[in-house]
């Protein structure tokens, strides 16, 4: 049980198998260095074995600090916005690993878009913090191009959409922009995430 829920999101994940279920609440563990996790387990009918376990979880930093990226707050972020991306393969229900993407902004009149960087999603389907995406974004219009045709070809499928382009605008007031992409070989969906 997490007593201080002021930093928790309301999203819940429930994992179920024929005999067990586990409910987790997504939390951002940033306000304390130690948490107490209490798990209570029982069978579905509540007539069998019941048990409770408590674990103390201590948070610490191991190894060198990660390189600054669009994914993490940077001390001198100023008026910049951080960009996060999460791509999910809805055919398998798993992250879309290795999905190539390009971030562009409007260029000069002769070039419609100027590419800022290329990268690919990591094993969690997210924009990798170690990629070339090391700068924060300022107010303006941007385009994310996902190479969905190549991704689906690697998965053994043929895609109806060779690529997906998501054009979005950032205002000065925004501190973070999250762009989820849900994709299958014949459809995709995106929305403004949180």
PDB file of C-alpha atoms in Angstrom:
ATOM      1  CA  UNK A   1       0.000   0.000   0.000  1.00  0.00           C
ATOM      2  CA  UNK A   2       1.425   3.351  -0.965  1.00  0.00           C
ATOM      3  CA  UNK A   3       0.291   5.845   1.618  1.00  0.00           C
ATOM      4  CA  UNK A   4       1.335   9.033  -0.197  1.00  0.00           C
ATOM      5  CA  UNK A   5      -0.605   8.952  -3.462  1.00  0.00           C
ATOM      6  CA  UNK A   6      -0.025  12.610  -4.357  1.00  0.00           C
ATOM      7  CA  UNK A   7       2.463  11.539  -7.038  1.00  0.00           C
ATOM      8  CA  UNK A   8       0.461   8.574  -8.390  1.00  0.00           C
ATOM      9  CA  UNK A   9      -1.382   8.484 -11.671  1.00  0.00           C
ATOM     10  CA  UNK A  10      -4.923   7.171 -11.626  1.00  0.00           C
ATOM     11  CA  UNK A  11      -4.120   4.513 -14.239  1.00  0.00           C
ATOM     12  CA  UNK A  12      -4.344   0.956 -12.912  1.00  0.00           C
ATOM     13  CA  UNK A  13      -2.969  -2.225 -14.416  1.00  0.00           C
ATOM     14  CA  UNK A  14      -4.523  -5.544 -13.528  1.00  0.00           C
ATOM     15  CA  UNK A  15      -2.624  -8.730 -14.334  1.00  0.00           C
ATOM     16  CA  UNK A  16      -4.699 -11.909 -14.237  1.00  0.00           C
ATOM     17  CA  UNK A  17      -4.096 -15.587 -14.711  1.00  0.00           C
ATOM     18  CA  UNK A  18      -6.605 -18.414 -14.109  1.00  0.00           C
ATOM     19  CA  UNK A  19      -5.699 -18.551 -10.397  1.00  0.00           C
ATOM     20  CA  UNK A  20      -4.138 -15.178  -9.563  1.00  0.00           C
ATOM     21  CA  UNK A  21      -4.591 -11.465 -10.106  1.00  0.00           C
ATOM     22  CA  UNK A  22      -2.425  -8.495  -9.192  1.00  0.00           C
ATOM     23  CA  UNK A  23      -3.386  -4.826  -9.343  1.00  0.00           C
ATOM     24  CA  UNK A  24      -0.683  -2.198  -9.668  1.00  0.00           C
ATOM     25  CA  UNK A  25      -1.076   1.562  -9.633  1.00  0.00           C
ATOM     26  CA  UNK A  26       1.409   3.493 -11.763  1.00  0.00           C
ATOM     27  CA  UNK A  27       3.375   5.893  -9.604  1.00  0.00           C
ATOM     28  CA  UNK A  28       6.200   8.295 -10.172  1.00  0.00           C
ATOM     29  CA  UNK A  29       8.728   7.434  -7.476  1.00  0.00           C
ATOM     30  CA  UNK A  30      10.435  10.794  -7.156  1.00  0.00           C
ATOM     31  CA  UNK A  31       9.490  12.229  -3.770  1.00  0.00           C
ATOM     32  CA  UNK A  32      11.155   9.796  -1.375  1.00  0.00           C
ATOM     33  CA  UNK A  33      14.152   7.505  -1.265  1.00  0.00           C
ATOM     34  CA  UNK A  34      12.299   4.639   0.428  1.00  0.00           C
ATOM     35  CA  UNK A  35       8.844   3.052   0.022  1.00  0.00           C
ATOM     36  CA  UNK A  36       6.990   0.256   1.769  1.00  0.00           C
ATOM     37  CA  UNK A  37       5.211  -2.184  -0.540  1.00  0.00           C
ATOM     38  CA  UNK A  38       2.572  -4.441   1.009  1.00  0.00           C
ATOM     39  CA  UNK A  39       1.132  -7.323  -1.036  1.00  0.00           C
ATOM     40  CA  UNK A  40      -1.894  -9.310   0.042  1.00  0.00           C
ATOM     41  CA  UNK A  41      -2.703 -12.509  -1.829  1.00  0.00           C
ATOM     42  CA  UNK A  42      -5.684 -14.872  -1.662  1.00  0.00           C
ATOM     43  CA  UNK A  43      -7.472 -17.221  -4.019  1.00  0.00           C
ATOM     44  CA  UNK A  44     -10.475 -15.874  -5.933  1.00  0.00           C
ATOM     45  CA  UNK A  45     -13.087 -17.269  -3.581  1.00  0.00           C
ATOM     46  CA  UNK A  46     -11.177 -16.170  -0.499  1.00  0.00           C
ATOM     47  CA  UNK A  47     -11.454 -19.627   1.044  1.00  0.00           C
ATOM     48  CA  UNK A  48      -7.943 -20.924   0.463  1.00  0.00           C
ATOM     49  CA  UNK A  49      -4.508 -19.798   1.525  1.00  0.00           C
ATOM     50  CA  UNK A  50      -4.090 -16.109   2.368  1.00  0.00           C
ATOM     51  CA  UNK A  51      -0.806 -14.378   2.913  1.00  0.00           C
ATOM     52  CA  UNK A  52       0.571 -10.876   3.335  1.00  0.00           C
ATOM     53  CA  UNK A  53       4.109  -9.798   2.559  1.00  0.00           C
ATOM     54  CA  UNK A  54       5.827  -6.478   3.154  1.00  0.00           C
ATOM     55  CA  UNK A  55       8.929  -5.232   1.383  1.00  0.00           C
ATOM     56  CA  UNK A  56      10.950  -2.076   1.967  1.00  0.00           C
ATOM     57  CA  UNK A  57      12.053  -0.626  -1.356  1.00  0.00           C
ATOM     58  CA  UNK A  58      15.001   1.756  -1.282  1.00  0.00           C
ATOM     59  CA  UNK A  59      15.793   3.850  -4.318  1.00  0.00           C
ATOM     60  CA  UNK A  60      19.365   4.694  -5.164  1.00  0.00           C
ATOM     61  CA  UNK A  61      21.439   5.622  -8.170  1.00  0.00           C
ATOM     62  CA  UNK A  62      23.725   2.939  -9.548  1.00  0.00           C
ATOM     63  CA  UNK A  63      26.363   3.605 -12.157  1.00  0.00           C
ATOM     64  CA  UNK A  64      26.965   6.771 -14.134  1.00  0.00           C
ATOM     65  CA  UNK A  65      24.142   9.208 -14.705  1.00  0.00           C
ATOM     66  CA  UNK A  66      22.385   8.787 -18.061  1.00  0.00           C
ATOM     67  CA  UNK A  67      23.180  11.168 -20.881  1.00  0.00           C
ATOM     68  CA  UNK A  68      20.840  14.152 -21.089  1.00  0.00           C
ATOM     69  CA  UNK A  69      17.996  13.577 -23.519  1.00  0.00           C
ATOM     70  CA  UNK A  70      14.523  14.636 -24.483  1.00  0.00           C
ATOM     71  CA  UNK A  71      13.216  11.989 -22.115  1.00  0.00           C
ATOM     72  CA  UNK A  72      14.534  13.411 -18.861  1.00  0.00           C
ATOM     73  CA  UNK A  73      14.286  16.807 -17.236  1.00  0.00           C
ATOM     74  CA  UNK A  74      17.396  18.863 -17.741  1.00  0.00           C
ATOM     75  CA  UNK A  75      18.436  21.482 -15.155  1.00  0.00           C
ATOM     76  CA  UNK A  76      18.810  24.222 -17.751  1.00  0.00           C
ATOM     77  CA  UNK A  77      15.650  23.317 -19.679  1.00  0.00           C
ATOM     78  CA  UNK A  78      14.482  26.957 -19.576  1.00  0.00           C
ATOM     79  CA  UNK A  79      11.528  27.454 -21.904  1.00  0.00           C
ATOM     80  CA  UNK A  80      11.985  24.095 -23.608  1.00  0.00           C
ATOM     81  CA  UNK A  81       9.498  21.246 -23.886  1.00  0.00           C
ATOM     82  CA  UNK A  82      10.470  17.596 -23.394  1.00  0.00           C
ATOM     83  CA  UNK A  83       9.233  15.091 -25.984  1.00  0.00           C
ATOM     84  CA  UNK A  84       8.366  11.475 -25.159  1.00  0.00           C
ATOM     85  CA  UNK A  85       7.125   8.801 -27.577  1.00  0.00           C
ATOM     86  CA  UNK A  86       5.596   5.374 -26.897  1.00  0.00           C
ATOM     87  CA  UNK A  87       4.760   2.983 -29.762  1.00  0.00           C
ATOM     88  CA  UNK A  88       2.690  -0.153 -29.157  1.00  0.00           C
ATOM     89  CA  UNK A  89       2.094  -3.090 -31.505  1.00  0.00           C
ATOM     90  CA  UNK A  90      -1.633  -3.779 -31.000  1.00  0.00           C
ATOM     91  CA  UNK A  91      -1.369  -7.046 -32.940  1.00  0.00           C
ATOM     92  CA  UNK A  92       0.751  -8.576 -30.170  1.00  0.00           C
ATOM     93  CA  UNK A  93      -0.018  -6.187 -27.309  1.00  0.00           C
ATOM     94  CA  UNK A  94       3.721  -5.586 -26.934  1.00  0.00           C
ATOM     95  CA  UNK A  95       5.916  -2.502 -27.392  1.00  0.00           C
ATOM     96  CA  UNK A  96       6.907  -1.726 -30.991  1.00  0.00           C
ATOM     97  CA  UNK A  97      10.649  -2.304 -30.604  1.00  0.00           C
ATOM     98  CA  UNK A  98      13.027  -0.932 -33.246  1.00  0.00           C
ATOM     99  CA  UNK A  99      10.484   1.335 -34.954  1.00  0.00           C
ATOM    100  CA  UNK A 100      12.514   3.965 -36.841  1.00  0.00           C
ATOM    101  CA  UNK A 101      11.378   7.562 -36.444  1.00  0.00           C
ATOM    102  CA  UNK A 102      12.424  11.011 -37.608  1.00  0.00           C
ATOM    103  CA  UNK A 103      11.702  14.353 -35.945  1.00  0.00           C
ATOM    104  CA  UNK A 104      11.506  17.384 -38.251  1.00  0.00           C
ATOM    105  CA  UNK A 105      10.554  21.041 -38.081  1.00  0.00           C
ATOM    106  CA  UNK A 106       9.584  23.482 -40.836  1.00  0.00           C
ATOM    107  CA  UNK A 107      12.667  24.490 -42.803  1.00  0.00           C
ATOM    108  CA  UNK A 108      13.386  27.239 -45.274  1.00  0.00           C
ATOM    109  CA  UNK A 109      10.931  27.850 -48.143  1.00  0.00           C
ATOM    110  CA  UNK A 110      12.733  25.452 -50.519  1.00  0.00           C
ATOM    111  CA  UNK A 111      12.792  22.553 -48.021  1.00  0.00           C
ATOM    112  CA  UNK A 112       9.419  21.842 -46.503  1.00  0.00           C
ATOM    113  CA  UNK A 113      10.807  20.045 -43.426  1.00  0.00           C
ATOM    114  CA  UNK A 114      14.258  20.093 -41.844  1.00  0.00           C
ATOM    115  CA  UNK A 115      15.174  16.836 -40.103  1.00  0.00           C
ATOM    116  CA  UNK A 116      16.358  17.339 -36.512  1.00  0.00           C
ATOM    117  CA  UNK A 117      17.263  13.720 -35.749  1.00  0.00           C
ATOM    118  CA  UNK A 118      16.644  10.046 -36.527  1.00  0.00           C
ATOM    119  CA  UNK A 119      16.205   7.378 -33.896  1.00  0.00           C
ATOM    120  CA  UNK A 120      14.365   4.131 -33.141  1.00  0.00           C
ATOM    121  CA  UNK A 121      12.204   2.932 -30.286  1.00  0.00           C
ATOM    122  CA  UNK A 122      13.842   0.841 -27.565  1.00  0.00           C
ATOM    123  CA  UNK A 123      12.656  -2.487 -26.110  1.00  0.00           C
ATOM    124  CA  UNK A 124       9.847  -0.655 -24.264  1.00  0.00           C
ATOM    125  CA  UNK A 125       8.661   0.976 -27.501  1.00  0.00           C
ATOM    126  CA  UNK A 126       9.886   4.358 -26.284  1.00  0.00           C
ATOM    127  CA  UNK A 127      12.227   6.940 -27.755  1.00  0.00           C
ATOM    128  CA  UNK A 128      15.610   5.840 -26.419  1.00  0.00           C
ATOM    129  CA  UNK A 129      17.306   8.288 -24.038  1.00  0.00           C
ATOM    130  CA  UNK A 130      20.690   7.401 -25.539  1.00  0.00           C
ATOM    131  CA  UNK A 131      19.657   8.404 -29.049  1.00  0.00           C
ATOM    132  CA  UNK A 132      20.624  11.565 -30.876  1.00  0.00           C
ATOM    133  CA  UNK A 133      17.455  13.164 -29.459  1.00  0.00           C
ATOM    134  CA  UNK A 134      19.423  15.269 -27.017  1.00  0.00           C
ATOM    135  CA  UNK A 135      17.789  18.644 -27.360  1.00  0.00           C
ATOM    136  CA  UNK A 136      14.607  20.026 -25.909  1.00  0.00           C
ATOM    137  CA  UNK A 137      12.010  21.544 -28.195  1.00  0.00           C
ATOM    138  CA  UNK A 138      10.939  25.172 -28.291  1.00  0.00           C
ATOM    139  CA  UNK A 139       7.484  26.485 -29.222  1.00  0.00           C
ATOM    140  CA  UNK A 140       6.555  25.666 -32.807  1.00  0.00           C
ATOM    141  CA  UNK A 141       5.323  22.976 -35.176  1.00  0.00           C
ATOM    142  CA  UNK A 142       7.035  19.586 -35.504  1.00  0.00           C
ATOM    143  CA  UNK A 143       6.584  16.363 -37.432  1.00  0.00           C
ATOM    144  CA  UNK A 144       7.294  12.830 -36.227  1.00  0.00           C
ATOM    145  CA  UNK A 145       7.576  10.299 -39.039  1.00  0.00           C
ATOM    146  CA  UNK A 146       7.351   6.635 -38.024  1.00  0.00           C
ATOM    147  CA  UNK A 147       8.674   4.093 -40.566  1.00  0.00           C
ATOM    148  CA  UNK A 148       5.806   1.632 -40.091  1.00  0.00           C
ATOM    149  CA  UNK A 149       6.265  -0.200 -43.413  1.00  0.00           C
ATOM    150  CA  UNK A 150       9.827  -1.242 -42.565  1.00  0.00           C
ATOM    151  CA  UNK A 151       8.773  -2.150 -39.009  1.00  0.00           C
ATOM    152  CA  UNK A 152       5.980  -4.470 -40.176  1.00  0.00           C
ATOM    153  CA  UNK A 153       8.218  -6.028 -42.824  1.00  0.00           C
ATOM    154  CA  UNK A 154      10.670  -6.961 -40.031  1.00  0.00           C
ATOM    155  CA  UNK A 155       7.733  -8.525 -38.165  1.00  0.00           C
ATOM    156  CA  UNK A 156       6.784 -10.643 -41.212  1.00  0.00           C
ATOM    157  CA  UNK A 157       3.744  -8.584 -42.258  1.00  0.00           C
ATOM    158  CA  UNK A 158       2.902  -6.227 -45.080  1.00  0.00           C
ATOM    159  CA  UNK A 159       1.691  -2.805 -43.976  1.00  0.00           C
ATOM    160  CA  UNK A 160      -1.028  -0.774 -45.647  1.00  0.00           C
ATOM    161  CA  UNK A 161       0.726   2.384 -44.388  1.00  0.00           C
ATOM    162  CA  UNK A 162       4.403   2.684 -45.449  1.00  0.00           C
ATOM    163  CA  UNK A 163       4.864   5.416 -42.842  1.00  0.00           C
ATOM    164  CA  UNK A 164       2.857   7.453 -40.334  1.00  0.00           C
ATOM    165  CA  UNK A 165       3.407  11.192 -39.960  1.00  0.00           C
ATOM    166  CA  UNK A 166       2.194  13.001 -36.857  1.00  0.00           C
ATOM    167  CA  UNK A 167       2.353  16.796 -37.076  1.00  0.00           C
ATOM    168  CA  UNK A 168       1.931  18.605 -33.760  1.00  0.00           C
ATOM    169  CA  UNK A 169       2.361  22.058 -32.224  1.00  0.00           C
ATOM    170  CA  UNK A 170       4.026  23.026 -28.971  1.00  0.00           C
ATOM    171  CA  UNK A 171       3.142  26.168 -27.049  1.00  0.00           C
ATOM    172  CA  UNK A 172       5.501  27.941 -24.679  1.00  0.00           C
ATOM    173  CA  UNK A 173       3.411  26.835 -21.695  1.00  0.00           C
ATOM    174  CA  UNK A 174       3.938  23.107 -22.309  1.00  0.00           C
ATOM    175  CA  UNK A 175       6.676  21.378 -20.323  1.00  0.00           C
ATOM    176  CA  UNK A 176       6.197  17.893 -21.793  1.00  0.00           C
ATOM    177  CA  UNK A 177       4.596  16.462 -24.910  1.00  0.00           C
ATOM    178  CA  UNK A 178       3.872  12.722 -25.010  1.00  0.00           C
ATOM    179  CA  UNK A 179       2.896  11.103 -28.310  1.00  0.00           C
ATOM    180  CA  UNK A 180       1.636   7.508 -28.133  1.00  0.00           C
ATOM    181  CA  UNK A 181       1.290   5.511 -31.364  1.00  0.00           C
ATOM    182  CA  UNK A 182      -0.854   2.370 -31.450  1.00  0.00           C
ATOM    183  CA  UNK A 183      -0.260   0.446 -34.659  1.00  0.00           C
ATOM    184  CA  UNK A 184      -1.205  -2.669 -36.571  1.00  0.00           C
ATOM    185  CA  UNK A 185      -0.455  -3.580 -40.209  1.00  0.00           C
ATOM    186  CA  UNK A 186      -3.745  -1.987 -41.356  1.00  0.00           C
ATOM    187  CA  UNK A 187      -4.443   0.767 -38.842  1.00  0.00           C
ATOM    188  CA  UNK A 188      -2.898   3.238 -36.463  1.00  0.00           C
ATOM    189  CA  UNK A 189      -4.067   5.629 -33.787  1.00  0.00           C
ATOM    190  CA  UNK A 190      -2.383   8.478 -31.991  1.00  0.00           C
ATOM    191  CA  UNK A 191      -3.472  11.022 -29.432  1.00  0.00           C
ATOM    192  CA  UNK A 192      -2.043  13.560 -27.064  1.00  0.00           C
ATOM    193  CA  UNK A 193      -0.785  11.573 -24.091  1.00  0.00           C
ATOM    194  CA  UNK A 194       0.059  12.738 -20.605  1.00  0.00           C
TER     195      UNK A 194
END
